[in-house]
Amino acid sequence: MTRAQARSSASAAVIATALAVSLVGALVGALVVLGPVAATASATSPSLTLSQSSGSPGDQRTISGSGWCANGDLSVGIAVKGTLDAPTRLFATTLDAGTFSRSFEVPQLVTGPSTISAVQSCVGFRAPRTAQVDFTVTSTYVLQLDRPSARPGTTVVATGENWDAAAGPVSLFLSADQASDPAKALTAATPQDGRFTAPFTTPDVTPGGYRLFACQLCDQPKGRPSQTVSFTITPRRQVAAVLSLAPASGRPGDAFAASGTGWSADDGAVSVFARKADLSHPGRALGRVIPAGGSFRLDLAVPSSATRGSHVFVACQRCGQGARQRSASATFVVTARPAIKPSIFLAPAAGRAGDAATLTGAGWRPDGGPVSVFASQADSTDATRALAVAQPAADGLFEIGFTVPSRVAGEYVLFACQSCGSAASELSATAALTIQTSRLTVGRVLLLVLALLAGAAAVLLARGLRGRRPGGPRGNRPPGPGPDPHLEPHAGLDAEVSSRSVDGLTAPHLRLVPHPDSPASTIDLEARR
């Protein structure tokens, strides 16, 4: 190694030694600076201790702490557990050491579990140091129930002591979160000498445990006198509802009785339906009744529209309300409707046009619609040709006035029908009617007399004409029988007058034609041989 190389190696060693000394110094300095912080950070976490873990508003309690920073500001507050309310401050102080012990007064809070929290900001910590401890706020206000549990609808009596009469009535709620709505109070009572008694009905809510909440000045969440008590709502006693039908069979329209047991008056009326599908349609119920003592009875009728066969009748309370519905069913057999043989009777059965008569009927369906009466079965295809219309009563009978129609005299068969034209449901009956010829009125008699006179005149006229025939004077006419006026009947009419010549010669022929709808008549004149 040359001398220059030796000098170069020595210089490098000096530089390396200087760098090592500088690095060691930096590390030592860092340890000196970071040492206290690391020591503080490794200290035990802060804690809180209470002299008593519960107390009533106004009571004095002591809280102690350790593991806190010296010369740090400490704030202690209390809040109801499970709420988002801001804590109520108990006190604030600056600690001289890492421990403290202070007394505080329990504030007016909702009775029940609470949390006491302490917060401190310390030098050298980015986040505040905190600790918590549980505390139960009790009350001097006494709230008791005469039973710890009950089913919906059961009456329970709440009593209280040491309440402030000047603070107004004590309201009882199912839970504290309902206290802001007075309408949700289960009951309310004004204390007398600090005592109250308030019965209430167990609400129909989901079974389970509840914390009933009583309060005065309930609109003041942080200042109201209040107290809670445990209460359990048990499920309703499930008694099987029963539906019975007697008789269990019958024809449409027949009466039967529906009865039941195991029903509750608290659930409202029992409705009976002929089909399960009708439960959501209250208007289709055959009947409804409020049960008394868990039982009911209804007198009903088999629907007229019920078809032959077995049907499941259903009774229900809270119909269509899912799990809250109470129901029972029973089978009813609808038998065939008996054969109906309707009839009609006309009295009198004979008469002239316009005469009054009485038409009666029996065996007709009360729910089958009106009965129409026609002069013949052929007319029944046109409802406008009905001579009369009647509505049967509940017993299938009817009676109406009837006027003999203006028809040609003769025999007729009246035709009555219900559901006319329906092959499946038409009912019909017949009755005989005789329409007689019209009566001779005074006017018609006079016309007959005039007709006879006219006939006589016609005969005389005919004789005169024959006497003037060529070949001989009128006085020389051979003797012989002359025309003879003659009155002969005419089928369906009153009378016919003709002058009939015995020798067969042509003579005038007169016919009296009466009109059935009018007292007037007409004389027809024609020549006949």
Steps between C-alpha positions, in 0.01 A plus 500: 500500500638840409504797730220671300282193524561485876397862543180438300401200710551694821277783381216259415518344843476840667190590294327167579572545868354852495178379327454221751540742791242735342243218454541378855447855627185542298354179633581594859336840450190338361473269797536793737218687327263205451567338834239695709226464236552131474493471872174698526336300225581177672335615821176318611171611344287744703216358713197614705365366827166585675426494870154364410380381161147642533315794644188713481491858372648727770711228664875564554744250357885491473694420184876428496748464215854384433738477205420849380746766383633761744411862425225395255141633483247230596124508426253249652135453383212252517255386228213250478634178354386413152403857401666766290431776752798721587644414843400711797824651646574396857818709542823617328844545657873522431698217649823562689587134487386192316233419761188674636199452731192726479142493625200579276123528524284255300304716252138462394513232233277226371523217746694202382848415371735792429865547411747738671779608262826689562703673227849656529733662249868430568820653357672253272177308411323562176164363630328580832525242775160356609348260750147392588315341788136377529259674736130432565269792566239396750200697615321586817181470293347159558318320216347157549266265313255256653638226273830461314342364178167478322338405169366763259165631616567427869454781751810590702514753787798734533565673835756760605644679803706814567384678182467879489136609495607846379660348188166386355372155402720194475479345150595139435644389166603168352853637459693825556517581129121535490491765774518784248153409370229537770257306280705184552463503880355176637348687793543818707419603857562803721682411824334576832744538790763359266299184422303394195312198369450458125355187333576433134423237237794295378554604139481253214865513392772249430549278807823561691666700776438876526620779728190704586580867543315738735566873498383843602579801284565248227581772246818586692737210421781607737296638784197280531430284804490146367521136591496167317382152579539167321193346342456192279223466245425134449337341193125473485360178632439299189160338544386321189200672346214268402223543241192275503212490249158354579366345294809430295307455175210665323361644181559856375286734706473260797570636848789378713685616812872579524648488850850512640721481809853616574451850357608830660289813533826701493552399137171645378211341314497144368408492131371186326566444131386233256844496335855553624569718197248756633689577824652819359155626393301589816187569296476133400462375857183300566485668843712635786471521877708604804578189708399503865710297741687350207182362338256612231194386305371625165177406321577491127363375169671293233583736210257464212796486261665206680562205272438141591784328690732551798602853595749622764346782704753720683465721810770753586604794714747760370422350162775542243757629754750220458645368826249703704204325338310246710291256298323164497313306232225241467356302210147559372336278238263674260237256378302519177229759474159326508305484176276804475164466327357847469136562416264784411124529549264747331170591661267525323642293218259645241403851405461759232763747387571754775356292783702494824631177649748390765814307414673313782818290498676254728832313504704775337858584606518815714850570365424396142381837381156610379236268354372614159158395364434471125194416290694206355838332534601634162468856634751429781794562267410870505490647850307803376198279421451400865141551616606525867815482716515386866778468759473191723516551876737313732255208511487474120145641474365797308159652424433774245210652313449382141301651216358275226678606181322614185525189290261309273260297708619147567712275720853611602781354711677764712874436536693623806879471530789597725851543352320476166709356220765344728500128443687437827297711740165581336188418699161506330133426550178534300135583563191488277322820396173522306434831325128541446316703233426861581170599660224674297484855621202733450675656205552164338131408548398821324733414217334159471158664479625738236644209314166321505325810370762540231447139405128553471554805284731301280232235454241758400746657260567163344130434450451835335780435259361159405150649436645730234653229287432528125207293365228596737369768724590504865151399594509191284802351685435131575440431856761317693684509826714812550834549673491445873728700734694253709736534804770238508797457739857557389785307664699715742267803460176615651258471211459515124200630315416404140204511272477154350275440203317176488523486124881535510516845349768743596421699815696744717690339790580700818739394772540662845870492602566594868846626611640335821681815613207736442124505562451601132422256216513514121235391245640339186279485190566250221308321228459126519311237299 
